[in-house]
mmCIF file of C-alpha atoms and ligand atoms in Angstrom:
data_model
loop_
_atom_site.group_PDB
_atom_site.id
_atom_site.type_symbol
_atom_site.label_atom_id
_atom_site.label_comp_id
_atom_site.label_asym_id
_atom_site.label_seq_id
_atom_site.Cartn_x
_atom_site.Cartn_y
_atom_site.Cartn_z
ATOM 1 C CA UNK U 1 79.960 40.449 205.459
ATOM 2 C CA UNK U 2 79.793 41.957 209.006
ATOM 3 C CA UNK U 3 81.290 45.456 209.194
ATOM 4 C CA UNK U 4 83.951 46.042 211.881
ATOM 5 C CA UNK U 5 81.928 48.766 213.558
ATOM 6 C CA UNK U 6 78.222 49.599 213.277
ATOM 7 C CA UNK U 7 77.333 51.590 210.160
ATOM 8 C CA UNK U 8 74.612 53.528 211.993
ATOM 9 C CA UNK U 9 74.048 54.384 215.653
ATOM 10 C CA UNK U 10 70.286 54.321 215.771
ATOM 11 C CA UNK U 11 67.996 52.613 213.266
ATOM 12 C CA UNK U 12 64.302 53.529 213.355
ATOM 13 C CA UNK U 13 61.883 51.112 211.718
ATOM 14 C CA UNK U 14 58.488 52.563 210.940
ATOM 15 C CA UNK U 15 56.359 49.514 210.167
ATOM 16 C CA UNK U 16 57.468 46.187 211.559
ATOM 17 C CA UNK U 17 55.771 43.609 209.366
ATOM 18 C CA UNK U 18 57.456 41.021 207.146
ATOM 19 C CA UNK U 19 60.029 43.443 205.732
ATOM 20 C CA UNK U 20 60.574 45.743 208.737
ATOM 21 C CA UNK U 21 60.959 42.848 211.168
ATOM 22 C CA UNK U 22 63.348 41.054 208.778
ATOM 23 C CA UNK U 23 65.479 44.212 208.624
ATOM 24 C CA UNK U 24 65.475 44.352 212.451
ATOM 25 C CA UNK U 25 66.546 40.721 212.757
ATOM 26 C CA UNK U 26 69.199 40.955 210.024
ATOM 27 C CA UNK U 27 70.612 44.310 211.234
ATOM 28 C CA UNK U 28 70.999 42.913 214.730
ATOM 29 C CA UNK U 29 72.460 39.609 213.557
ATOM 30 C CA UNK U 30 75.046 41.436 211.453
ATOM 31 C CA UNK U 31 75.854 44.113 214.057
ATOM 32 C CA UNK U 32 75.334 46.936 211.555
ATOM 33 C CA UNK U 33 73.511 49.267 213.979
ATOM 34 C CA UNK U 34 74.085 50.099 217.630
ATOM 35 C CA UNK U 35 70.383 50.215 218.546
ATOM 36 C CA UNK U 36 66.996 49.663 216.938
ATOM 37 C CA UNK U 37 63.761 51.478 217.698
ATOM 38 C CA UNK U 38 60.630 50.118 216.040
ATOM 39 C CA UNK U 39 57.011 51.117 215.759
ATOM 40 C CA UNK U 40 53.830 50.080 213.965
ATOM 41 C CA UNK U 41 50.360 51.488 213.375
ATOM 42 C CA UNK U 42 48.476 49.415 215.948
ATOM 43 C CA UNK U 43 49.086 48.700 219.598
ATOM 44 C CA UNK U 44 48.663 44.951 218.872
ATOM 45 C CA UNK U 45 51.649 44.891 216.499
ATOM 46 C CA UNK U 46 53.759 47.125 218.734
ATOM 47 C CA UNK U 47 53.091 44.771 221.655
ATOM 48 C CA UNK U 48 54.013 41.747 219.544
ATOM 49 C CA UNK U 49 57.275 43.400 218.435
ATOM 50 C CA UNK U 50 58.122 44.009 222.112
ATOM 51 C CA UNK U 51 57.330 40.363 222.954
ATOM 52 C CA UNK U 52 59.525 39.114 220.102
ATOM 53 C CA UNK U 53 62.385 41.291 221.387
ATOM 54 C CA UNK U 54 63.590 42.127 217.869
ATOM 55 C CA UNK U 55 64.099 45.843 218.687
ATOM 56 C CA UNK U 56 65.790 47.560 221.607
ATOM 57 C CA UNK U 57 62.836 49.920 222.011
ATOM 58 C CA UNK U 58 59.274 50.082 220.776
ATOM 59 C CA UNK U 59 58.045 53.646 220.232
ATOM 60 C CA UNK U 60 54.390 54.614 220.672
ATOM 61 C CA UNK U 61 54.225 56.546 217.391
ATOM 62 C CA UNK U 62 56.114 57.407 214.215
ATOM 63 C CA UNK U 63 57.561 60.852 215.165
ATOM 64 C CA UNK U 64 58.915 59.483 218.459
ATOM 65 C CA UNK U 65 60.589 56.588 216.617
ATOM 66 C CA UNK U 66 62.151 58.896 214.006
ATOM 67 C CA UNK U 67 63.507 61.426 216.505
ATOM 68 C CA UNK U 68 67.289 61.153 216.947
ATOM 69 C CA UNK U 69 67.661 58.233 214.501
ATOM 70 C CA UNK U 70 70.500 58.152 211.949
ATOM 71 C CA UNK U 71 68.679 55.833 209.579
ATOM 72 C CA UNK U 72 64.894 55.732 209.305
ATOM 73 C CA UNK U 73 63.368 52.977 207.156
ATOM 74 C CA UNK U 74 59.670 53.268 206.402
ATOM 75 C CA UNK U 75 58.393 49.703 205.818
ATOM 76 C CA UNK U 76 54.667 50.176 205.311
ATOM 77 C CA UNK U 77 52.231 49.893 202.357
ATOM 78 C CA UNK U 78 53.216 52.439 199.676
ATOM 79 C CA UNK U 79 49.889 54.307 199.855
ATOM 80 C CA UNK U 80 50.694 55.491 203.408
ATOM 81 C CA UNK U 81 54.295 56.634 202.803
ATOM 82 C CA UNK U 82 53.455 60.293 202.044
ATOM 83 C CA UNK U 83 51.371 60.745 205.195
ATOM 84 C CA UNK U 84 54.081 59.160 207.348
ATOM 85 C CA UNK U 85 56.807 61.367 205.796
ATOM 86 C CA UNK U 86 54.632 64.390 206.659
ATOM 87 C CA UNK U 87 54.285 63.140 210.261
ATOM 88 C CA UNK U 88 58.013 62.597 210.834
ATOM 89 C CA UNK U 89 59.504 65.382 208.622
ATOM 90 C CA UNK U 90 59.853 67.937 211.439
ATOM 91 C CA UNK U 91 61.461 65.456 213.841
ATOM 92 C CA UNK U 92 64.341 64.278 211.662
ATOM 93 C CA UNK U 93 67.919 64.833 212.779
ATOM 94 C CA UNK U 94 70.190 66.807 210.382
ATOM 95 C CA UNK U 95 72.388 64.355 208.445
ATOM 96 C CA UNK U 96 69.959 61.449 208.941
ATOM 97 C CA UNK U 97 69.069 59.155 206.046
ATOM 98 C CA UNK U 98 65.401 58.423 205.335
ATOM 99 C CA UNK U 99 64.635 55.361 203.242
ATOM 100 C CA UNK U 100 61.750 53.011 202.527
ATOM 101 C CA UNK U 101 61.223 49.517 201.105
ATOM 102 C CA UNK U 102 58.173 50.109 198.895
ATOM 103 C CA UNK U 103 57.555 47.928 195.850
ATOM 104 C CA UNK U 104 56.793 51.043 193.757
ATOM 105 C CA UNK U 105 59.278 53.913 193.622
ATOM 106 C CA UNK U 106 57.825 56.757 191.484
ATOM 107 C CA UNK U 107 54.842 57.338 193.791
ATOM 108 C CA UNK U 108 56.955 56.993 196.946
ATOM 109 C CA UNK U 109 59.433 59.628 195.730
ATOM 110 C CA UNK U 110 56.562 61.920 194.682
ATOM 111 C CA UNK U 111 54.739 61.510 198.034
ATOM 112 C CA UNK U 112 57.674 61.478 200.484
ATOM 113 C CA UNK U 113 60.298 63.846 199.027
ATOM 114 C CA UNK U 114 58.377 67.120 199.686
ATOM 115 C CA UNK U 115 58.328 66.351 203.436
ATOM 116 C CA UNK U 116 62.043 65.597 203.862
ATOM 117 C CA UNK U 117 63.760 68.771 205.169
ATOM 118 C CA UNK U 118 67.020 70.185 203.826
ATOM 119 C CA UNK U 119 70.015 68.558 205.463
ATOM 120 C CA UNK U 120 68.311 65.149 205.657
ATOM 121 C CA UNK U 121 69.112 62.621 202.915
ATOM 122 C CA UNK U 122 66.380 60.718 201.115
ATOM 123 C CA UNK U 123 67.441 57.421 199.525
ATOM 124 C CA UNK U 124 64.447 55.267 198.508
ATOM 125 C CA UNK U 125 65.026 51.514 198.284
ATOM 126 C CA UNK U 126 63.248 48.320 197.300
ATOM 127 C CA UNK U 127 64.577 44.984 198.540
ATOM 128 C CA UNK U 128 63.309 42.525 195.927
ATOM 129 C CA UNK U 129 62.691 39.798 198.463
ATOM 130 C CA UNK U 130 59.578 38.620 200.197
ATOM 131 C CA UNK U 131 57.105 35.884 200.936
ATOM 132 C CA UNK U 132 53.310 35.703 200.917
ATOM 133 C CA UNK U 133 53.247 36.130 204.722
ATOM 134 C CA UNK U 134 52.801 39.367 206.668
ATOM 135 C CA UNK U 135 53.395 40.738 210.145
ATOM 136 C CA UNK U 136 56.298 40.719 212.623
ATOM 137 C CA UNK U 137 56.240 36.941 213.150
ATOM 138 C CA UNK U 138 56.781 36.332 209.428
ATOM 139 C CA UNK U 139 60.188 38.032 209.209
ATOM 140 C CA UNK U 140 63.570 36.289 209.278
ATOM 141 C CA UNK U 141 67.169 37.473 209.230
ATOM 142 C CA UNK U 142 68.156 35.680 206.009
ATOM 143 C CA UNK U 143 65.369 37.154 203.836
ATOM 144 C CA UNK U 144 67.696 39.488 201.911
ATOM 145 C CA UNK U 145 70.655 37.154 201.413
ATOM 146 C CA UNK U 146 71.591 37.008 197.708
ATOM 147 C CA UNK U 147 68.512 39.062 196.787
ATOM 148 C CA UNK U 148 68.670 42.392 194.974
ATOM 149 C CA UNK U 149 68.008 45.686 196.697
ATOM 150 C CA UNK U 150 67.324 48.513 194.226
ATOM 151 C CA UNK U 151 68.146 52.067 195.329
ATOM 152 C CA UNK U 152 66.470 54.951 193.471
ATOM 153 C CA UNK U 153 68.081 58.166 194.804
ATOM 154 C CA UNK U 154 66.506 61.334 193.377
ATOM 155 C CA UNK U 155 68.848 63.568 191.336
ATOM 156 C CA UNK U 156 71.212 65.538 193.548
ATOM 157 C CA UNK U 157 71.214 63.048 196.464
ATOM 158 C CA UNK U 158 74.506 63.009 198.361
ATOM 159 C CA UNK U 159 76.675 60.169 196.954
ATOM 160 C CA UNK U 160 77.993 59.542 200.489
ATOM 161 C CA UNK U 161 74.449 58.896 201.764
ATOM 162 C CA UNK U 162 73.793 56.495 198.873
ATOM 163 C CA UNK U 163 77.056 54.697 199.683
ATOM 164 C CA UNK U 164 76.109 54.324 203.352
ATOM 165 C CA UNK U 165 72.741 52.794 202.503
ATOM 166 C CA UNK U 166 74.392 50.594 199.887
ATOM 167 C CA UNK U 167 76.804 49.335 202.588
ATOM 168 C CA UNK U 168 73.874 48.715 204.967
ATOM 169 C CA UNK U 169 72.023 46.493 202.470
ATOM 170 C CA UNK U 170 75.184 44.659 201.493
ATOM 171 C CA UNK U 171 75.838 43.929 205.176
ATOM 172 C CA UNK U 172 72.364 42.356 205.301
ATOM 173 C CA UNK U 173 73.448 40.042 202.478
ATOM 174 C CA UNK U 174 71.786 41.804 199.547
ATOM 175 C CA UNK U 175 73.235 42.741 196.165
ATOM 176 C CA UNK U 176 72.652 46.412 195.336
ATOM 177 C CA UNK U 177 71.652 48.057 192.046
ATOM 178 C CA UNK U 178 70.915 51.734 191.414
ATOM 179 C CA UNK U 179 68.307 52.945 188.904
ATOM 180 C CA UNK U 180 65.790 55.736 188.369
ATOM 181 C CA UNK U 181 62.357 55.363 189.990
ATOM 182 C CA UNK U 182 60.702 55.292 186.542
ATOM 183 C CA UNK U 183 62.900 52.480 185.263
ATOM 184 C CA UNK U 184 62.422 50.527 188.492
ATOM 185 C CA UNK U 185 58.638 50.754 188.124
ATOM 186 C CA UNK U 186 58.731 49.528 184.522
ATOM 187 C CA UNK U 187 61.026 46.583 185.326
ATOM 188 C CA UNK U 188 59.005 45.527 188.373
ATOM 189 C CA UNK U 189 55.709 45.914 186.500
ATOM 190 C CA UNK U 190 56.724 43.015 184.264
ATOM 191 C CA UNK U 191 58.751 40.902 186.713
ATOM 192 C CA UNK U 192 56.522 41.207 189.781
ATOM 193 C CA UNK U 193 53.329 43.250 189.475
ATOM 194 C CA UNK U 194 51.926 41.620 186.311
ATOM 195 C CA UNK U 195 52.633 38.067 187.583
ATOM 196 C CA UNK U 196 50.772 38.901 190.803
ATOM 197 C CA UNK U 197 47.824 40.253 188.817
ATOM 198 C CA UNK U 198 47.747 37.094 186.716
ATOM 199 C CA UNK U 199 47.860 34.935 189.858
ATOM 200 C CA UNK U 200 45.046 36.921 191.501
ATOM 201 C CA UNK U 201 43.002 36.544 188.293
ATOM 202 C CA UNK U 202 43.527 32.850 187.651
ATOM 203 C CA UNK U 203 42.833 31.787 191.236
ATOM 204 C CA UNK U 204 39.625 33.874 191.150
ATOM 205 C CA UNK U 205 38.648 32.336 187.781
ATOM 206 C CA UNK U 206 39.103 28.799 189.094
ATOM 207 C CA UNK U 207 37.079 29.646 192.175
ATOM 208 C CA UNK U 208 34.143 30.891 190.107
ATOM 209 C CA UNK U 209 33.959 27.927 187.704
ATOM 210 C CA UNK U 210 30.512 26.412 187.687
ATOM 211 C CA UNK U 211 31.481 23.113 186.028
ATOM 212 C CA UNK U 212 34.423 22.297 188.331
ATOM 213 C CA UNK U 213 33.837 22.204 192.077
ATOM 214 C CA UNK U 214 36.041 24.036 194.554
ATOM 215 C CA UNK U 215 37.028 20.706 196.140
ATOM 216 C CA UNK U 216 38.197 19.413 192.716
ATOM 217 C CA UNK U 217 40.279 22.565 192.233
ATOM 218 C CA UNK U 218 41.932 21.979 195.610
ATOM 219 C CA UNK U 219 42.312 18.220 195.171
ATOM 220 C CA UNK U 220 43.824 18.288 191.696
ATOM 221 C CA UNK U 221 45.752 21.530 192.092
ATOM 222 C CA UNK U 222 48.754 20.743 189.910
ATOM 223 C CA UNK U 223 52.142 22.444 190.145
ATOM 224 C CA UNK U 224 51.232 25.497 188.046
ATOM 225 C CA UNK U 225 48.024 26.299 189.874
ATOM 226 C CA UNK U 226 49.534 25.616 193.291
ATOM 227 C CA UNK U 227 52.251 28.192 192.620
ATOM 228 C CA UNK U 228 49.599 30.720 191.583
ATOM 229 C CA UNK U 229 47.666 30.166 194.843
ATOM 230 C CA UNK U 230 50.812 30.908 196.840
ATOM 231 C CA UNK U 231 51.323 34.209 195.004
ATOM 232 C CA UNK U 232 47.594 35.049 195.233
ATOM 233 C CA UNK U 233 47.776 34.665 199.028
ATOM 234 C CA UNK U 234 49.938 37.813 199.215
ATOM 235 C CA UNK U 235 48.797 40.706 201.393
ATOM 236 C CA UNK U 236 45.697 42.447 199.904
ATOM 237 C CA UNK U 237 46.519 45.904 201.313
ATOM 238 C CA UNK U 238 50.073 45.876 200.026
ATOM 239 C CA UNK U 239 49.026 44.738 196.546
ATOM 240 C CA UNK U 240 46.047 47.083 196.270
ATOM 241 C CA UNK U 241 48.494 49.939 196.902
ATOM 242 C CA UNK U 242 51.049 48.579 194.394
ATOM 243 C CA UNK U 243 48.508 48.521 191.536
ATOM 244 C CA UNK U 244 47.126 51.962 192.386
ATOM 245 C CA UNK U 245 50.639 53.434 192.697
ATOM 246 C CA UNK U 246 52.152 51.828 189.583
ATOM 247 C CA UNK U 247 49.080 52.210 187.391
ATOM 248 C CA UNK U 248 50.769 53.493 184.205
ATOM 249 C CA UNK U 249 53.560 50.909 184.009
ATOM 250 C CA UNK U 250 51.193 48.041 184.890
ATOM 251 C CA UNK U 251 48.660 49.145 182.244
ATOM 252 C CA UNK U 252 51.469 49.329 179.661
ATOM 253 C CA UNK U 253 52.622 45.778 180.485
ATOM 254 C CA UNK U 254 49.044 44.510 180.653
ATOM 255 C CA UNK U 255 48.424 45.868 177.126
ATOM 256 C CA UNK U 256 51.429 43.921 175.814
ATOM 257 C CA UNK U 257 50.392 40.821 177.750
ATOM 258 C CA UNK U 258 46.875 40.952 176.274
ATOM 259 C CA UNK U 259 48.331 41.172 172.750
ATOM 260 C CA UNK U 260 50.581 38.174 173.392
ATOM 261 C CA UNK U 261 47.795 36.096 174.883
ATOM 262 C CA UNK U 262 45.645 36.903 171.839
ATOM 263 C CA UNK U 263 48.469 35.540 169.634
ATOM 264 C CA UNK U 264 48.636 32.296 171.619
ATOM 265 C CA UNK U 265 44.826 32.037 171.637
ATOM 266 C CA UNK U 266 44.853 32.269 167.830
ATOM 267 C CA UNK U 267 47.613 29.627 167.567
ATOM 268 C CA UNK U 268 45.562 27.199 169.700
ATOM 269 C CA UNK U 269 42.354 27.895 167.740
ATOM 270 C CA UNK U 270 44.136 27.361 164.405
ATOM 271 C CA UNK U 271 46.007 24.283 165.612
ATOM 272 C CA UNK U 272 49.314 26.063 164.923
ATOM 273 C CA UNK U 273 51.628 23.686 166.829
ATOM 274 C CA UNK U 274 54.803 25.264 165.400
ATOM 275 C CA UNK U 275 53.888 28.692 166.837
ATOM 276 C CA UNK U 276 53.169 27.164 170.261
ATOM 277 C CA UNK U 277 56.376 25.113 170.198
ATOM 278 C CA UNK U 278 58.496 28.141 169.248
ATOM 279 C CA UNK U 279 56.967 30.244 172.001
ATOM 280 C CA UNK U 280 57.433 27.575 174.685
ATOM 281 C CA UNK U 281 61.042 26.994 173.573
ATOM 282 C CA UNK U 282 61.792 30.714 173.992
ATOM 283 C CA UNK U 283 60.251 30.843 177.483
ATOM 284 C CA UNK U 284 62.088 27.709 178.578
ATOM 285 C CA UNK U 285 65.372 29.468 177.772
ATOM 286 C CA UNK U 286 64.344 32.401 179.996
ATOM 287 C CA UNK U 287 63.752 29.998 182.905
ATOM 288 C CA UNK U 288 67.194 28.461 182.354
ATOM 289 C CA UNK U 289 68.694 31.965 182.428
ATOM 290 C CA UNK U 290 67.014 32.762 185.782
ATOM 291 C CA UNK U 291 68.397 29.555 187.317
ATOM 292 C CA UNK U 292 71.827 30.229 185.771
ATOM 293 C CA UNK U 293 72.091 33.640 187.499
ATOM 294 C CA UNK U 294 71.082 32.075 190.832
ATOM 295 C CA UNK U 295 67.653 33.705 191.169
ATOM 296 C CA UNK U 296 65.886 30.357 191.683
ATOM 297 C CA UNK U 297 66.570 26.728 192.393
ATOM 298 C CA UNK U 298 66.792 24.172 189.593
ATOM 299 C CA UNK U 299 64.916 21.699 191.879
ATOM 300 C CA UNK U 300 61.883 20.314 190.039
ATOM 301 C CA UNK U 301 59.129 21.544 192.375
ATOM 302 C CA UNK U 302 60.513 24.249 194.635
ATOM 303 C CA UNK U 303 59.002 24.073 198.116
ATOM 304 C CA UNK U 304 58.383 20.327 198.118
ATOM 305 C CA UNK U 305 61.910 19.111 198.643
ATOM 306 C CA UNK U 306 61.295 15.502 199.598
ATOM 307 C CA UNK U 307 58.248 14.209 197.782
ATOM 308 C CA UNK U 308 57.383 10.748 199.043
ATOM 309 C CA UNK U 309 56.629 8.419 196.180
ATOM 310 C CA UNK U 310 53.707 6.098 196.784
ATOM 311 C CA UNK U 311 54.535 2.383 196.914
ATOM 312 C CA UNK U 312 54.017 0.606 193.589
ATOM 313 C CA UNK U 313 50.778 -1.031 194.738
ATOM 314 C CA UNK U 314 49.331 2.310 195.846
ATOM 315 C CA UNK U 315 49.849 4.039 192.481
HETATM 316 P P1 NAP R 1 53.249 43.858 206.418
HETATM 317 O O1 NAP R 1 53.892 42.594 206.855
HETATM 318 O O2 NAP R 1 51.774 43.904 206.211
HETATM 319 O O3 NAP R 1 53.655 45.022 207.465
HETATM 320 C C1 NAP R 1 53.245 46.352 207.300
HETATM 321 C C2 NAP R 1 53.642 47.109 208.563
HETATM 322 O O4 NAP R 1 53.368 48.497 208.351
HETATM 323 C C3 NAP R 1 52.870 46.709 209.814
HETATM 324 O O5 NAP R 1 53.748 46.696 210.912
HETATM 325 C C4 NAP R 1 51.855 47.871 209.977
HETATM 326 O O6 NAP R 1 51.444 48.058 211.315
HETATM 327 C C5 NAP R 1 52.728 49.008 209.502
HETATM 328 N N1 NAP R 1 51.994 50.222 209.121
HETATM 329 C C6 NAP R 1 51.016 50.372 208.210
HETATM 330 N N2 NAP R 1 50.642 51.657 208.140
HETATM 331 C C7 NAP R 1 51.416 52.333 209.038
HETATM 332 C C8 NAP R 1 51.508 53.684 209.455
HETATM 333 N N3 NAP R 1 50.728 54.627 208.913
HETATM 334 N N4 NAP R 1 52.407 54.013 210.410
HETATM 335 C C9 NAP R 1 53.209 53.080 210.975
HETATM 336 N N5 NAP R 1 53.167 51.774 210.618
HETATM 337 C C10 NAP R 1 52.281 51.425 209.658
HETATM 338 O O7 NAP R 1 53.884 44.413 205.053
HETATM 339 P P2 NAP R 1 55.297 44.084 204.383
HETATM 340 O O8 NAP R 1 55.166 42.845 203.568
HETATM 341 O O9 NAP R 1 56.363 44.184 205.405
HETATM 342 O O10 NAP R 1 55.388 45.273 203.336
HETATM 343 C C11 NAP R 1 55.837 46.553 203.703
HETATM 344 C C12 NAP R 1 56.347 47.279 202.473
HETATM 345 O O11 NAP R 1 57.365 46.472 201.875
HETATM 346 C C13 NAP R 1 55.306 47.551 201.383
HETATM 347 O O12 NAP R 1 55.482 48.848 200.891
HETATM 348 C C14 NAP R 1 55.663 46.569 200.289
HETATM 349 O O13 NAP R 1 55.365 47.101 199.008
HETATM 350 C C15 NAP R 1 57.153 46.367 200.482
HETATM 351 N N6 NAP R 1 57.688 45.066 200.068
HETATM 352 C C16 NAP R 1 57.005 43.928 200.368
HETATM 353 C C17 NAP R 1 57.505 42.688 199.959
HETATM 354 C C18 NAP R 1 56.745 41.411 200.257
HETATM 355 O O14 NAP R 1 56.967 40.393 199.605
HETATM 356 N N7 NAP R 1 55.866 41.397 201.235
HETATM 357 C C19 NAP R 1 58.727 42.620 199.262
HETATM 358 C C20 NAP R 1 59.435 43.806 199.030
HETATM 359 C C21 NAP R 1 58.907 45.029 199.434
HETATM 360 P P3 NAP R 1 50.148 47.267 211.884
HETATM 361 O O15 NAP R 1 50.485 45.798 211.866
HETATM 362 O O16 NAP R 1 50.037 47.813 213.264
HETATM 363 O O17 NAP R 1 49.005 47.616 210.983
#
C-alpha cells in the first residue's frame, strides 16, 4: 500500500476537522507526502492541530497554507468552498492539484472551478467515510481503509492529475471510483443525504411526543432508534450545507420516498400483510448485498460487540 517515494512534496490541508485531520494522519502514516501544512478557520483549532502534532506546520490563514503546495485539499463545509477557492486562487503554484472532500459535488465544482487558474488542476473528491464526530481530535489514520473515494473531475481535466490523486487515495487505503458530479449527487442523495434527513426527522419526532416522555425514549431506545440518534448527532453545519447544496437531488429522492411511505401506510391501514411481507423481504436482500460486498459487518448490533447477558435471575 505504501508508495516507494512520496507522491507529493507538500500537502496543504485547508480545514483540519474530522476529515482533514484523518487525511493528515493517514498521509503521514503511509509516507505519501514529504511535508504537511495545515490550517483552520479559528485560532482555537489551529492551536489544537499544533498541539496534536499531526502537521509539520500550521499556517495562520488559507492563502499562506496553499502557497507552494503540490496538493491542496479543502476539507471544510461545502457552503464555504467557493469563498476559500477565491481566497487561495492567486497563490496556487503552476502544476498543483486542488481537491476537496465535500459530500456534494455539483455545487463545489460550480463554486470552486471559476477561481482555479489555468495551469492548476482541479480534481474534486468525496471520501465516503466518516463518523458523527467533528474536529481535529476526532480524526484517525484508518478512516479511509476499504472505503470508497469518488473523484468527479470536470471535463478536460488532465488524466495525469486524476491518476495522481487516485494514487494518493489508494495509498490511504481507499477504493477509487470516478463519476460525474451530477451522478454523484443523485447516488449520495439516496444512500446518505435522505437517510440523514430521516434520522434528523425521527429523532425530532420522538423528542416532541407528548404521550411518551423523553426519559422513556432514552430508556427504551431499541436498536433502530439508537442507530438513528447516532446519525442525527452529525455536525449541524456540515449537514445544513449538504441539504442546501444538493437541493434538487434530495427533493427528487424525497418525492419518491414520500410515495413509497404512502404505499406502506396504506398496506398497514388495510391490513395487507402480503404487501408488507414482500416489501420487507426485498429490503432484507439489499442488506445482505451490502454485507456481501464488505460495506458493513454482519454482526447483529454493530457497535456493541460484547453485549453482557444478564444472569437468568436478573432477566
Ligand atoms: P469538521 O470536523 O467540522 O471540520 C471542518 C473544518 O473546516 C474545521 O477545521 C474548520 O475550522 C474548517 N473550516 C471551516 N470553514 C473554514 C474556512 N473558511 N477556512 C478554513 N477552514 C475552515 O468537518 P468534517 O466532518 O471534517 O467535514 C469537512 C467536509 O468533509 C465537509 O464538506 C463534509 O461534507 C465532508 N465530509 C464529511 C464526512 C463526515 O462524515 N463528517 C464524510 C465525508 C465527507 P474551525 O474548527 O476553526 O472552525
